[in-house]
């Protein structure tokens, strides 16, 4: 080993010991002819002293050292002079009086500062990621990610799960997100798909009787660009046999409890609260509500039916909903502030956001004239409006109205500083199994999701009201993951397919090897997938998942460091029996 | 949870308890009107009894049960009648008297038997892998693999390594194995490469100061088909900073010691023995010698120079070598057996294998006439030949002669039953850095491998004798992995490139982002990559790595289960801005 210690461990108890350290020059300072170097490695910083009165030869060598040069130094651990201690560093009471210096490598001036409070553009940081990652705060994030991965693996192993690697080269299945495809060189005209998730393979492991599976795999999706989307991401992937929804939920709550204890040293209360999809939407306007603050909606459709306000009435008449949010104490909002709110609503699909201010016991707004005194009274009661409140309304079909006002709620929560610093986990459950797209029913999740037992009877008669055995786990307004109990019996699968206008035989053709496997004794099973990137980011208190990925891509799915994706050349294409067809498409 | 216990845990101490089990029907037997079912899950088998005198209703339901049906049963744990115990099962003293039976799923007759002693073709096993994996022996292998992965992670974490995920979508680097490429949909005319290993990214993590990195990543190679090769495989990937060869070797010996203790409950002696590449080749004819038996070669070139045997002489004259292997006691081999040996030599690149039998103190063979009495005497002494021995000779240039006779050695070792049941680890070290291909020097490993310090002076004058800081870890004749200390300084890199006929600037163009990173203070570093599939197989006592992979591919890189690789269709190709160019190539 080229060192006896790291730069993060020497203290007063090591005084007089001869040590060898390796690391990078964080700073070099010259004080009255003595050179002080802060030597940095992953473990910390140690002050290294080159004193000509101690060792002239080494001092003269130290004179030329530059930032980020790589050194090996040997010397004695000494107490720093009184008053020169640095209480911020673990090693702040000592320094090394250097007797030997070896320059392991020189360095050009780094294009970004190796400082935690770095101000640099994203593409610069990504291009020089190997320098960006030298910053202690970045290293801490990667080590924190490792802690989470490791604790996750410990937890599942303790619970009799087997970690099993599923393939990276797979077959496409229809639907779902777009998948990457890689041409086969040895099988001209054929390709492998890259997995968007191990879904089918983990279900096959249940058919194989492995009983409890987990994996922390890379998943890949060739989707359209979006700022917070990475074409590759990491999942905590879980599947269990002979279980119902609550078994999976209990297991995942146990995981988070274990993670909080192990990596944050915090007690996380369980069980998590639960909201149905319907309640989450109609109270918070989101299927991943942030429960760190209130501002719950009220459904005022029934009251509003008796108003003369056309927008509300026509929504209500078309089977839509009118939701009202009471922004407590926001009655003093300026016209600009109100317009900002309306704008948010519009950007999220609403025609507009209606508002009323509460002045004493009276409602004021440009639309109150359409609301009779009786209607106003009912409104005030229902929404518990008080002097100085601001009522905000959205009217449209259920999901659209709820979602738009949900975004307004988030805005108000932030604006009024209502968001508490706490961890609010919850389960959102009972999602609708189907949604109607152009008169046809389509699966909201995937066709293997099991309907709620009590809704099985409605499959043929009222599919729109059939709920699935589905659950999302949500933290502070972010979806960490979701899952479902899967259909394991042919009779149920056939009925679910029929609603989608597909015979079982057609489904068999499409999902051939999975449905074929199910013939030979599939157990009841279900699972969940959690986003590791998002989980790590949230538990680190960060919003951007790129901060917890070693080599992430930018918003254009490019890596400014290695320059991928790269241009094809003829040799590569020939090898794969492919030609470009770009001109035509552009 | 649909069960209170698994099928592998109930014993005498649970008598009279009411339990619910879930599992698959392994067998159904009818004895005098009573139905006995062996119910199987991952954890074991429990005997379940349907007795009409106990519960008529449940018995009649049990009558139609078929193999691999999935059941949930509830009943009381009872002692088996005297003489009916099964001492082979942990649960063999008890049975369940069933009160309630729910058929969770039916099953068609499985196309392969769910029995450990299965006789089925490989493609059938792979096609129905979900049934193949129901066999307890297969489940045990996957669980063993998990044990190895988990213990590996524990070990590295205890040693301050950080597990860091490197990207799946990367840039190609020239040379090395062929890599898979996936076209970018959002960047027409461009592609991502899939990593054949995280080599460059882990070196960048060292530049980033992460100090100790490991990962257990999937690697992908689009190479030509070969029986024991999988296009995707798993690696235990390691890199460390501020180290020399011995530091990496010590760390890996520690890993194997930990694995043996943890997963095999065995003490593994360390340090491992070490052989230079030269010694391994000239003593065992292999760079991954099996040391479970002796049969070491002698280099008899100097002696043989004085013979009149043309084949040997001309090899010796052309700077080649003549190796002799003493197959102790094999002097009685028949002509057929000798011809088998010669054939093995020929199949591995030799012109032939010469032989001499030792009869008393006399050598006998069709070629002894070319060897004077003095030469024979020297030979007998050198090779310690005794009555009844068989001497086998190979003559050619060094590696060819050694390799051919090395294959003969393996054959003789097996034939004479010399291979002991033990674990023989060793390090093969000091590989030549370069090899000459058509008058040009090429890198034997990769251009970043650091030359031995004591050979640096010969880089320009005698590159053929320059050894690298390289090491392979070998177990029982299998290479488990290999690694090297990397070049971290520009001056050394430039000299190594020059031997290869490349300027540093040219190398910089090719390996742009790595060599660019090296400008900003690269630390001395090195690492290793171990094959997880091979390691798991060997530690399980299995030769075929496909036995320890959940969903492997067949010899044609196809997966008979999911049918990948699959045919392109126009929609997929259009999406990727690609066209097939197959006709021309076929």
XYZ file of N, CA and C in Angstrom, chain B residues 115-334:
660
model
N -38.058 -32.906 -11.154
C -37.272 -33.848 -10.346
C -35.813 -33.483 -10.519
N -35.033 -33.668 -9.465
C -33.629 -33.289 -9.549
C -32.866 -34.115 -10.574
N -33.238 -35.375 -10.720
C -32.521 -36.224 -11.677
C -33.179 -36.186 -13.054
N -33.402 -34.966 -13.508
C -34.083 -34.765 -14.797
C -33.176 -35.137 -15.961
N -33.726 -35.848 -16.927
C -33.023 -36.102 -18.180
C -33.785 -35.365 -19.272
N -33.286 -34.202 -19.671
C -33.971 -33.461 -20.736
C -32.931 -32.702 -21.528
N -33.193 -32.480 -22.794
C -32.264 -31.749 -23.643
C -32.158 -30.305 -23.190
N -31.029 -29.689 -23.563
C -30.808 -28.326 -23.094
C -31.903 -27.360 -23.576
N -32.250 -27.427 -24.874
C -33.224 -26.461 -25.373
C -34.590 -26.644 -24.734
N -34.942 -27.881 -24.401
C -36.208 -28.092 -23.692
C -36.144 -27.477 -22.305
N -35.034 -27.695 -21.631
C -34.883 -27.118 -20.286
C -34.943 -25.593 -20.345
N -34.297 -25.019 -21.372
C -34.277 -23.553 -21.459
C -35.633 -22.995 -21.875
N -36.328 -23.733 -22.752
C -37.640 -23.271 -23.193
C -38.627 -23.222 -22.028
N -38.546 -24.240 -21.187
C -39.426 -24.291 -20.021
C -38.627 -23.983 -18.757
N -37.815 -22.950 -18.837
C -36.932 -22.656 -17.716
C -37.721 -22.468 -16.419
N -38.948 -21.902 -16.529
C -39.763 -21.668 -15.327
C -40.174 -22.976 -14.666
N -40.127 -24.088 -15.418
C -40.374 -25.395 -14.799
C -39.049 -26.021 -14.354
N -38.027 -25.849 -15.197
C -36.688 -26.338 -14.850
C -36.259 -25.767 -13.497
N -36.595 -24.482 -13.290
C -36.180 -23.812 -12.043
C -37.039 -24.215 -10.852
N -38.108 -24.977 -11.099
C -38.869 -25.488 -9.952
C -38.122 -26.611 -9.241
N -37.136 -27.189 -9.932
C -36.413 -28.308 -9.327
C -35.557 -27.804 -8.172
N -35.648 -28.449 -7.002
C -34.917 -27.952 -5.822
C -33.427 -27.737 -6.088
N -32.800 -28.603 -6.882
C -31.358 -28.436 -7.118
C -31.078 -27.122 -7.852
N -31.959 -26.732 -8.770
C -31.759 -25.481 -9.495
C -31.999 -24.282 -8.568
N -33.029 -24.375 -7.752
C -33.295 -23.266 -6.820
C -32.121 -23.085 -5.872
N -31.534 -24.220 -5.450
C -30.386 -24.166 -4.558
C -29.226 -23.413 -5.213
N -29.041 -23.644 -6.520
C -27.931 -22.971 -7.212
C -28.150 -21.457 -7.266
N -29.392 -21.044 -7.556
C -29.657 -19.604 -7.606
C -29.497 -18.976 -6.219
N -29.891 -19.725 -5.198
C -29.743 -19.186 -3.839
C -28.272 -19.131 -3.441
N -27.518 -20.099 -3.911
C -26.077 -20.104 -3.656
C -25.418 -18.898 -4.325
N -25.841 -18.629 -5.555
C -25.331 -17.439 -6.258
C -25.640 -16.170 -5.463
N -26.847 -16.097 -4.944
C -27.211 -14.934 -4.129
C -26.300 -14.841 -2.895
N -26.037 -15.981 -2.250
C -25.138 -15.986 -1.081
C -23.777 -15.406 -1.457
N -23.272 -15.826 -2.613
C -21.955 -15.342 -3.045
C -22.000 -13.844 -3.322
N -23.021 -13.403 -4.044
C -23.138 -11.969 -4.329
C -23.241 -11.185 -3.029
N -24.046 -11.688 -2.115
C -24.272 -10.924 -0.885
C -23.004 -10.869 -0.036
N -22.334 -12.009 0.098
C -21.103 -12.031 0.896
C -20.037 -11.144 0.245
N -19.992 -11.143 -1.081
C -19.046 -10.273 -1.790
C -19.303 -8.815 -1.441
N -20.570 -8.448 -1.457
C -20.913 -7.056 -1.141
C -20.567 -6.727 0.312
N -20.858 -7.654 1.211
C -20.501 -7.430 2.616
C -19.004 -7.206 2.761
N -18.238 -8.076 2.108
C -16.784 -8.012 2.237
C -16.255 -6.662 1.761
N -16.676 -6.251 0.593
C -16.136 -4.998 0.060
C -16.608 -3.795 0.884
N -17.839 -3.855 1.366
C -18.312 -2.742 2.190
C -17.484 -2.659 3.475
N -17.227 -3.812 4.085
C -16.391 -3.824 5.297
C -15.014 -3.231 5.021
N -14.562 -3.327 3.787
C -13.246 -2.816 3.431
C -13.294 -1.437 2.773
N -14.337 -0.684 3.096
C -14.452 0.719 2.661
C -14.606 0.904 1.160
N -15.037 -0.120 0.459
C -15.321 0.062 -0.970
C -16.722 0.664 -1.117
N -16.895 1.444 -2.183
C -18.211 1.999 -2.503
C -18.720 1.290 -3.754
N -19.923 0.754 -3.677
C -20.517 0.160 -4.881
C -21.143 1.285 -5.693
N -20.660 1.441 -6.900
C -21.124 2.531 -7.768
C -21.561 1.950 -9.101
N -22.766 2.315 -9.535
C -23.277 1.821 -10.815
C -22.730 2.664 -11.958
N -22.100 2.015 -12.907
C -21.625 2.700 -14.104
C -22.680 2.514 -15.205
N -22.632 3.331 -16.263
C -23.730 3.313 -17.241
C -23.793 2.035 -18.089
N -25.002 1.764 -18.571
C -25.257 0.686 -19.534
C -25.160 1.251 -20.953
N -25.499 2.512 -21.098
C -25.401 3.172 -22.402
C -24.111 3.984 -22.400
N -23.158 3.567 -23.233
C -21.833 4.186 -23.190
C -21.346 4.515 -24.595
N -20.097 4.943 -24.659
C -19.467 5.168 -25.944
C -18.551 3.976 -26.219
N -18.435 3.589 -27.469
C -17.507 2.500 -27.794
C -16.086 3.002 -27.629
N -15.184 2.100 -27.265
C -13.763 2.406 -27.396
C -13.218 1.396 -28.387
N -12.247 1.806 -29.163
C -11.736 0.913 -30.208
C -11.050 -0.298 -29.575
N -10.952 -1.347 -30.358
C -10.273 -2.531 -29.885
C -11.116 -3.295 -28.889
N -10.512 -4.272 -28.260
C -11.244 -5.074 -27.292
C -12.298 -5.911 -27.979
N -13.143 -6.503 -27.189
C -14.168 -7.383 -27.754
C -15.213 -6.562 -28.492
N -15.984 -7.235 -29.324
C -17.054 -6.541 -30.031
C -18.142 -6.142 -29.048
N -18.700 -4.992 -29.250
C -19.729 -4.519 -28.326
C -21.077 -4.414 -29.025
N -22.141 -4.623 -28.257
C -23.487 -4.393 -28.759
C -23.718 -2.887 -28.918
N -24.539 -2.556 -29.903
C -24.839 -1.148 -30.148
C -26.344 -0.985 -30.287
N -26.865 0.084 -29.723
C -28.300 0.305 -29.805
C -28.578 1.679 -30.403
N -29.321 1.720 -31.510
C -29.587 3.003 -32.170
C -30.407 3.918 -31.267
N -30.116 5.201 -31.338
C -30.887 6.184 -30.582
C -32.079 6.626 -31.413
N -33.250 6.583 -30.806
C -34.446 7.002 -31.521
C -34.530 8.526 -31.591
N -34.148 9.178 -30.495
C -34.280 10.640 -30.467
C -33.079 11.353 -31.091
N -32.005 10.604 -31.348
C -30.848 11.183 -32.046
C -30.594 10.374 -33.316
N -31.341 10.655 -34.386
C -31.225 9.856 -35.618
C -29.780 9.827 -36.095
N -29.327 8.631 -36.497
C -27.970 8.506 -37.008
C -26.934 8.287 -35.923
N -27.380 8.159 -34.695
C -26.441 7.939 -33.603
C -26.812 6.688 -32.808
N -25.854 6.204 -32.039
C -26.116 4.998 -31.246
C -25.376 5.070 -29.916
N -25.855 4.265 -28.982
C -25.139 4.011 -27.742
C -24.498 2.619 -27.836
N -23.344 2.456 -27.229
C -22.763 1.128 -27.104
C -23.134 0.569 -25.738
N -23.197 -0.764 -25.646
C -23.414 -1.409 -24.350
C -22.048 -1.860 -23.832
N -21.806 -1.769 -22.552
C -20.442 -1.956 -22.039
C -19.995 -3.420 -22.038
N -18.818 -3.666 -22.585
C -18.238 -5.007 -22.440
C -17.631 -5.145 -21.048
N -17.362 -4.027 -20.416
C -16.939 -3.985 -19.009
C -16.946 -2.521 -18.604
N -16.980 -2.241 -17.305
C -16.987 -0.828 -16.887
C -15.578 -0.248 -16.813
N -14.614 -0.862 -17.474
C -13.196 -0.508 -17.354
C -12.932 1.000 -17.295
N -13.331 1.715 -18.331
C -12.980 3.131 -18.387
C -13.687 3.922 -17.296
N -14.939 3.575 -17.043
C -15.701 4.324 -16.042
C -15.159 4.083 -14.639
N -14.661 2.865 -14.388
C -14.120 2.662 -13.045
C -12.779 3.368 -12.893
N -12.017 3.484 -13.983
C -10.788 4.260 -13.900
C -11.103 5.743 -13.662
N -12.186 6.214 -14.302
C -12.594 7.607 -14.074
C -13.010 7.838 -12.617
N -13.585 6.803 -12.011
C -13.956 6.944 -10.596
C -12.713 7.068 -9.716
N -11.615 6.466 -10.156
C -10.362 6.643 -9.425
C -9.843 8.066 -9.611
N -9.930 8.563 -10.853
C -9.559 9.956 -11.093
C -10.426 10.877 -10.221
N -11.677 10.458 -10.027
C -12.600 11.255 -9.216
C -12.310 11.118 -7.725
N -11.332 10.286 -7.381
C -10.956 10.185 -5.973
C -11.853 9.300 -5.131
N -12.632 8.423 -5.775
C -13.522 7.541 -4.996
C -12.742 6.458 -4.258
N -11.480 6.273 -4.619
C -10.516 5.488 -3.842
C -10.711 3.972 -3.896
N -11.882 3.499 -3.558
C -12.144 2.059 -3.593
C -13.529 1.839 -4.181
N -13.553 1.243 -5.340
C -14.819 1.024 -6.054
C -15.043 -0.460 -6.247
N -16.296 -0.894 -6.119
C -16.636 -2.212 -6.651
C -18.048 -2.146 -7.204
N -18.376 -3.148 -7.980
C -19.703 -3.257 -8.566
C -19.857 -4.702 -9.029
N -21.093 -5.163 -9.108
C -21.340 -6.498 -9.680
C -22.207 -6.295 -10.914
N -21.605 -5.784 -12.001
C -22.403 -5.361 -13.154
C -22.582 -6.467 -14.187
N -23.616 -6.280 -15.001
C -23.770 -7.086 -16.209
C -22.849 -6.506 -17.287
N -22.151 -7.378 -17.995
C -21.326 -6.961 -19.123
C -21.842 -7.679 -20.362
N -21.658 -7.039 -21.522
C -22.233 -7.597 -22.741
C -21.204 -7.632 -23.848
N -21.120 -8.755 -24.553
C -20.203 -8.845 -25.684
C -20.880 -9.538 -26.855
N -20.817 -8.881 -27.973
C -21.452 -9.396 -29.184
C -20.409 -10.208 -29.953
N -19.916 -11.237 -29.331
C -18.841 -12.013 -29.950
C -19.399 -13.207 -30.705
N -18.508 -13.855 -31.451
C -18.929 -15.039 -32.173
C -19.361 -16.128 -31.187
N -20.241 -16.980 -31.669
C -20.813 -18.008 -30.808
C -19.749 -19.010 -30.358
N -19.851 -19.433 -29.119
C -18.995 -20.485 -28.600
C -19.767 -21.131 -27.470
N -19.588 -22.427 -27.326
C -20.456 -23.188 -26.428
C -20.497 -22.611 -25.012
N -19.339 -22.231 -24.488
C -19.330 -21.822 -23.076
C -19.356 -20.309 -22.905
N -19.867 -19.612 -23.900
C -19.856 -18.150 -23.864
C -21.281 -17.626 -23.834
N -21.570 -16.689 -22.970
C -22.873 -16.045 -22.927
C -22.695 -14.601 -23.398
N -23.622 -14.093 -24.221
C -23.461 -12.692 -24.653
C -23.583 -11.709 -23.484
N -24.260 -12.113 -22.420
C -24.229 -11.256 -21.227
C -23.738 -12.078 -20.050
N -22.935 -11.458 -19.227
C -22.359 -12.167 -18.086
C -22.151 -11.165 -16.957
N -21.885 -11.689 -15.786
C -21.795 -10.823 -14.608
C -20.388 -10.854 -14.050
N -19.925 -9.694 -13.636
C -18.561 -9.526 -13.199
C -18.539 -9.007 -11.758
N -17.531 -9.415 -11.005
C -17.232 -8.711 -9.749
C -16.102 -7.765 -10.096
N -16.412 -6.481 -10.123
C -15.520 -5.493 -10.709
C -14.947 -4.606 -9.602
N -13.638 -4.448 -9.595
C -12.958 -3.803 -8.470
C -11.895 -2.840 -8.983
N -11.748 -1.714 -8.333
C -10.645 -0.799 -8.642
C -10.237 -0.066 -7.365
N -8.925 0.131 -7.187
C -8.393 0.771 -5.974
C -7.325 1.783 -6.359
N -7.204 2.816 -5.549
C -6.165 3.820 -5.780
C -5.022 3.666 -4.787
N -3.861 4.192 -5.174
C -2.673 4.195 -4.321
C -2.255 2.783 -3.914
N -2.236 1.895 -4.899
C -1.919 0.491 -4.618
C -0.902 -0.034 -5.622
N -0.303 -1.155 -5.230
C 0.506 -1.947 -6.149
C -0.141 -3.317 -6.297
N 0.481 -4.168 -7.117
C -0.136 -5.454 -7.431
C -0.545 -6.247 -6.180
N 0.365 -6.275 -5.214
C 0.119 -7.123 -4.041
C -1.110 -6.653 -3.255
N -1.372 -5.356 -3.265
C -2.529 -4.843 -2.527
C -3.832 -5.388 -3.106
N -3.901 -5.407 -4.436
C -5.101 -5.952 -5.082
C -5.185 -7.451 -4.787
N -4.066 -8.125 -4.924
C -4.062 -9.578 -4.714
C -4.468 -9.927 -3.280
N -3.929 -9.185 -2.315
C -4.310 -9.429 -0.915
C -5.807 -9.244 -0.717
N -6.335 -8.174 -1.331
C -7.755 -7.875 -1.167
C -8.617 -9.000 -1.742
N -8.188 -9.538 -2.889
C -8.980 -10.594 -3.530
C -8.814 -11.926 -2.782
N -7.643 -12.191 -2.269
C -7.484 -13.383 -1.434
C -8.395 -13.292 -0.212
N -8.476 -12.087 0.347
C -9.374 -11.867 1.479
C -10.823 -12.143 1.099
N -11.180 -11.728 -0.129
C -12.546 -11.984 -0.604
C -12.835 -13.480 -0.649
N -11.909 -14.237 -1.267
C -12.167 -15.677 -1.391
C -12.165 -16.363 -0.020
N -11.299 -15.911 0.865
C -11.291 -16.445 2.229
C -12.660 -16.215 2.878
N -13.185 -15.007 2.686
C -14.479 -14.656 3.268
C -15.598 -15.486 2.636
N -15.546 -15.630 1.306
C -16.572 -16.413 0.609
C -16.539 -17.869 1.081
N -15.343 -18.434 1.159
C -15.244 -19.840 1.574
C -15.798 -20.024 2.983
N -15.471 -19.076 3.848
C -15.963 -19.149 5.237
C -17.483 -18.999 5.257
N -17.974 -18.012 4.525
C -19.387 -17.642 4.626
C -20.301 -18.618 3.895
N -19.943 -18.973 2.672
C -20.892 -19.780 1.888
C -20.545 -21.266 1.880
N -19.283 -21.614 2.142
C -18.923 -23.037 2.145
C -18.528 -23.527 3.542
N -18.415 -22.586 4.491
C -17.970 -22.924 5.839
C -16.632 -23.669 5.822
N -15.726 -23.185 5.001
C -14.398 -23.802 4.879
C -13.321 -22.748 5.124
N -12.204 -23.178 5.715
C -11.056 -22.285 5.867
C -10.210 -22.364 4.602
N -10.022 -21.259 3.935
C -9.185 -21.261 2.735
C -7.817 -20.698 3.097
N -6.753 -21.482 2.893
C -5.427 -20.959 3.253
C -4.985 -19.859 2.290
N -4.402 -18.820 2.835
C -3.796 -17.757 2.027
C -2.409 -17.499 2.584
N -1.498 -16.874 1.898
C -1.645 -16.381 0.530
C -1.684 -17.533 -0.487
N -2.245 -17.223 -1.649
C -2.226 -18.180 -2.756
C -0.800 -18.282 -3.282
N -0.495 -19.424 -3.928
C 0.826 -19.513 -4.552
C 0.851 -18.630 -5.814
N 2.059 -18.336 -6.259
C 2.212 -17.448 -7.409
C 3.118 -18.101 -8.435
N 2.776 -17.950 -9.683
C 3.619 -18.412 -10.779
C 3.715 -17.280 -11.775
N 4.910 -17.071 -12.311
C 4.978 -16.112 -13.406
C 4.351 -16.764 -14.635
N 3.939 -15.934 -15.558
C 3.411 -16.449 -16.819
C 4.415 -17.424 -17.442
N 5.701 -17.053 -17.405
C 6.727 -17.887 -18.018
C 6.800 -19.253 -17.334
N 6.802 -19.257 -16.005
C 6.866 -20.530 -15.281
C 5.601 -21.362 -15.485
N 4.460 -20.694 -15.482
C 3.202 -21.426 -15.671
C 3.206 -22.129 -17.021
N 3.659 -21.417 -18.043
C 3.685 -22.000 -19.379
C 4.724 -23.117 -19.466
N 5.922 -22.868 -18.942
C 6.993 -23.852 -19.171
C 6.898 -25.029 -18.211
N 6.128 -24.930 -17.154
C 5.952 -26.087 -16.261
C 4.636 -26.814 -16.485
N 3.577 -26.068 -16.840
C 2.257 -26.695 -16.953
C 1.607 -26.465 -18.311
N 2.263 -25.695 -19.169
C 1.721 -25.467 -20.503
C 0.388 -24.751 -20.491
N 0.214 -23.827 -19.554
C -1.065 -23.124 -19.481
C -0.867 -21.849 -18.681
N -1.587 -20.787 -19.042
C -1.554 -19.591 -18.197
C -2.639 -19.663 -17.135
N -3.332 -20.806 -17.065
C -4.283 -21.046 -15.972
C -4.151 -22.504 -15.535
N -2.967 -22.855 -15.021
C -2.678 -24.264 -14.756
C -3.527 -24.852 -13.619
N -3.869 -26.095 -13.786
C -4.562 -26.853 -12.742
C -3.496 -27.480 -11.853
N -3.372 -27.007 -10.631
C -2.297 -27.466 -9.741
C -2.772 -28.561 -8.794
N -3.914 -29.148 -9.083
C -4.377 -30.240 -8.220
C -3.592 -31.519 -8.470
N -2.724 -31.481 -9.487
C -1.845 -32.625 -9.732
C -0.538 -32.096 -10.306
N 0.515 -32.961 -10.299
C 1.842 -32.531 -10.704
C 2.062 -32.605 -12.205
N 2.801 -33.605 -12.656
C 3.114 -33.759 -14.088
C 3.721 -32.479 -14.661
N 4.710 -31.941 -13.959
C 5.376 -30.739 -14.459
C 6.283 -31.077 -15.638
N 6.358 -30.149 -16.580
C 7.252 -30.344 -17.731
C 8.692 -30.098 -17.314
N 9.594 -30.616 -18.143
C 10.975 -30.134 -18.115
C 11.285 -29.556 -19.492
N 12.036 -28.487 -19.482
C 12.505 -27.931 -20.746
C 13.787 -28.677 -21.115
N 13.735 -29.507 -22.137
C 14.885 -30.357 -22.492
C 15.565 -29.861 -23.774
N 15.313 -28.604 -24.108
C 15.859 -28.063 -25.359
C 17.384 -28.224 -25.447
N 18.049 -27.900 -24.349
C 19.511 -27.924 -24.365
C 20.028 -29.337 -24.598
N 19.396 -30.326 -23.969
C 19.823 -31.722 -24.123
C 19.584 -32.199 -25.554
N 18.393 -31.870 -26.051
C 17.926 -32.403 -27.314
C 18.698 -31.838 -28.517
N 19.317 -30.676 -28.250
C 20.115 -30.079 -29.321
C 21.165 -31.047 -29.836
N 21.588 -31.957 -28.960
C 22.632 -32.897 -29.338
C 22.071 -34.193 -29.907
N 20.776 -34.251 -30.156
C 20.198 -35.438 -30.805
C 20.244 -35.251 -32.313
N 19.827 -36.302 -33.021
C 19.770 -36.204 -34.477
C 18.327 -36.144 -34.969
N 17.383 -35.931 -34.019
C 15.972 -35.940 -34.404
C 15.595 -34.581 -35.005
N 15.295 -34.615 -36.293
C 15.145 -33.385 -37.058
C 14.083 -32.442 -36.502
N 12.949 -32.986 -36.150
C 11.845 -32.154 -35.675
C 12.271 -31.340 -34.457
N 12.909 -32.021 -33.502
C 13.338 -31.342 -32.287
C 14.438 -30.327 -32.601
N 15.406 -30.789 -33.391
C 16.552 -29.930 -33.686
C 16.125 -28.643 -34.396
N 15.242 -28.812 -35.367
C 14.872 -27.613 -36.122
C 14.071 -26.647 -35.256
N 13.250 -27.197 -34.337
C 12.544 -26.315 -33.403
C 13.550 -25.572 -32.544
N 14.511 -26.314 -32.000
C 15.520 -25.702 -31.129
C 16.322 -24.653 -31.893
N 16.668 -24.978 -33.149
C 17.457 -24.036 -33.947
C 16.695 -22.741 -34.206
N 15.356 -22.861 -34.328
C 14.557 -21.666 -34.618
C 14.138 -20.942 -33.336
N 14.971 -21.098 -32.291
C 14.702 -20.388 -31.041
C 13.471 -20.947 -30.326
N 13.072 -22.165 -30.741
C 11.924 -22.789 -30.101
C 12.322 -23.594 -28.879
N 11.339 -24.341 -28.361
C 11.567 -25.123 -27.144
C 11.089 -26.558 -27.340
N 11.781 -27.479 -26.641
C 11.297 -28.855 -26.572
C 10.971 -29.137 -25.112
N 9.675 -29.423 -24.854
C 9.238 -29.727 -23.495
C 8.995 -31.215 -23.371
N 9.297 -31.764 -22.189
C 9.061 -33.183 -21.943
C 8.204 -33.343 -20.700
N 7.234 -34.199 -20.813
C 6.331 -34.502 -19.708
C 6.506 -35.968 -19.357
N 6.763 -36.260 -18.087
C 6.903 -37.658 -17.659
C 5.584 -38.152 -17.096
N 4.870 -38.962 -17.915
C 3.619 -39.552 -17.453
C 3.982 -40.784 -16.638
N 4.142 -40.557 -15.333
C 4.647 -41.605 -14.440
C 3.782 -42.861 -14.526
N 4.448 -43.991 -14.823
C 3.755 -45.276 -14.785
C 2.865 -45.541 -15.977
N 2.918 -44.648 -16.988
C 2.027 -44.837 -18.139
C 2.750 -45.552 -19.284
N 3.878 -46.164 -18.972
C 4.642 -46.872 -19.999
C 3.864 -47.986 -20.660
N 2.808 -48.449 -20.012
C 2.035 -49.545 -20.592
C 0.920 -49.102 -21.506
N 0.840 -47.811 -21.808
C -0.226 -47.316 -22.682
C -0.200 -48.049 -24.024
N -1.374 -48.363 -24.509
C -1.480 -49.066 -25.795
C -1.244 -48.080 -26.941
